[in-house]
Amino acid sequence: MIAAIAAVFASSGGAQASSSGWFSPDANATTQDTPAEAEFNGHHVVVNRGDGDNALWFDHDNGPFSRIGGTTFTAPAMTVFNDQLYLFQTGQDGNVYYQVMGLNAADQPTWAWSSSHRISAPSGTGVRVTLRPAIASSGDQLHIIVVGNNEHIYHSALYTNNSWSGSWTEVPGGGRTESGPTATTTPDGYLVVEHRGTNNLMYQQQGNVGTGVWAGSWTQLPHGQTNSAPAISYNGADGRIVEAWRDAGTGVIQTSESSRWTVDQTNPVNTPGNLTSPSGPSASYDDGNGVTLGIRGANFTNIDGDYHENHIYLHYHIYGR
């Protein structure tokens, strides 16, 4: 299945595919950080931080990237909520900003982003400007996870009327991180948050979306160490959670799966081609087909004999059907 998908992308606007299943949506696009991606009403959208200008750029359906504007020091985050596509970034002033893309009268994406909306940082600490936010949607809430300048992890939410909860609460358990967090939601009503600990081990905690009650402590994943931001995504193809990270020793992107209870985490596997990256990966669910990984290519990444630097690579259907 991956080989067939790769063939499709090889023939579509500007995308470069490989026999290993990795492809670049735009051969001319490079980035300084992890790309964000999402499926929006049947279209695949990628947003990245520009290599050199720190602006946000977006691509849909493997066409060329277009400049959104604004500036950020870190990777963006993106997901679908309330039938709209939400794009979040950490502002250079220590606050959080987001833009929205909606649907037109023909029920297709407008391919136009709204103006930026500002969400103030947690009281007493700005958001760490070099760390990306994490977002995850569940019913009537869009959950926002950030890291403060004090390295603590905070949670807030937007609602379907686009109103903000107006406050932040620290995720309990005293977790601290020097990398961006990651989050996903599950159909049984839980928000799962993961972070890289200051010891390079990875930790997860879940909160009940309905009651707002957290587990209260962080659980260490049995396998894997990373020195970059990890990524998680609920995988509707098999009802489990995919974890992805950059191995602290080799730089190779690795993946595993678990239930909400991390003790059953599978053994890590290297992604096809043993690709390395200077940044952590992204992970997003692809409408029943599995989970898509996105990475920033390393200097002189070898894809079927072609050498690239800082290019964006995607791989479809990890742990798919």
mmCIF file with all atom_site columns, C-alpha atoms in Angstrom, residues 22 31 33-35 37 253 275-277 279-282 293-298 301 311-314:
data_model
loop_
_atom_site.group_PDB
_atom_site.id
_atom_site.type_symbol
_atom_site.label_atom_id
_atom_site.label_alt_id
_atom_site.label_comp_id
_atom_site.label_asym_id
_atom_site.label_entity_id
_atom_site.label_seq_id
_atom_site.pdbx_PDB_ins_code
_atom_site.Cartn_x
_atom_site.Cartn_y
_atom_site.Cartn_z
_atom_site.occupancy
_atom_site.B_iso_or_equiv
_atom_site.pdbx_formal_charge
_atom_site.auth_seq_id
_atom_site.auth_comp_id
_atom_site.auth_asym_id
_atom_site.auth_atom_id
_atom_site.pdbx_PDB_model_num
ATOM 1  C CA . TRP A 1 22  ? 9.009  8.765  2.355  1.00 0.00 ? 22  TRP A CA 1
ATOM 2  C CA . THR A 1 31  ? 12.483 24.154 7.317  1.00 0.00 ? 31  THR A CA 1
ATOM 3  C CA . ASP A 1 33  ? 11.976 22.690 12.609 1.00 0.00 ? 33  ASP A CA 1
ATOM 4  C CA . THR A 1 34  ? 9.360  19.937 12.741 1.00 0.00 ? 34  THR A CA 1
ATOM 5  C CA . PRO A 1 35  ? 6.527  20.343 10.179 1.00 0.00 ? 35  PRO A CA 1
ATOM 6  C CA . GLU A 1 37  ? 0.301  18.350 9.298  1.00 0.00 ? 37  GLU A CA 1
ATOM 7  C CA . ILE A 1 253 ? 13.197 8.469  14.180 1.00 0.00 ? 253 ILE A CA 1
ATOM 8  C CA . LEU A 1 275 ? 16.051 8.194  8.594  1.00 0.00 ? 275 LEU A CA 1
ATOM 9  C CA . THR A 1 276 ? 17.652 10.631 11.022 1.00 0.00 ? 276 THR A CA 1
ATOM 10 C CA . SER A 1 277 ? 16.543 14.151 11.858 1.00 0.00 ? 277 SER A CA 1
ATOM 11 C CA . SER A 1 279 ? 14.403 17.656 15.194 1.00 0.00 ? 279 SER A CA 1
ATOM 12 C CA . GLY A 1 280 ? 11.663 15.509 16.680 1.00 0.00 ? 280 GLY A CA 1
ATOM 13 C CA . PRO A 1 281 ? 8.870  14.213 14.400 1.00 0.00 ? 281 PRO A CA 1
ATOM 14 C CA . SER A 1 282 ? 5.200  15.118 14.062 1.00 0.00 ? 282 SER A CA 1
ATOM 15 C CA . LEU A 1 293 ? 4.780  10.972 10.340 1.00 0.00 ? 293 LEU A CA 1
ATOM 16 C CA . GLY A 1 294 ? 6.448  14.234 9.373  1.00 0.00 ? 294 GLY A CA 1
ATOM 17 C CA . ILE A 1 295 ? 10.119 15.061 9.843  1.00 0.00 ? 295 ILE A CA 1
ATOM 18 C CA . ARG A 1 296 ? 12.721 17.647 9.005  1.00 0.00 ? 296 ARG A CA 1
ATOM 19 C CA . GLY A 1 297 ? 15.429 15.929 6.984  1.00 0.00 ? 297 GLY A CA 1
ATOM 20 C CA . ALA A 1 298 ? 18.946 15.934 8.377  1.00 0.00 ? 298 ALA A CA 1
ATOM 21 C CA . THR A 1 301 ? 19.610 12.969 4.208  1.00 0.00 ? 301 THR A CA 1
ATOM 22 C CA . HIS A 1 311 ? 13.765 19.211 3.505  1.00 0.00 ? 311 HIS A CA 1
ATOM 23 C CA . ILE A 1 312 ? 10.328 18.154 4.727  1.00 0.00 ? 312 ILE A CA 1
ATOM 24 C CA . TYR A 1 313 ? 9.554  14.447 4.520  1.00 0.00 ? 313 TYR A CA 1
ATOM 25 C CA . LEU A 1 314 ? 6.285  12.665 5.204  1.00 0.00 ? 314 LEU A CA 1
#
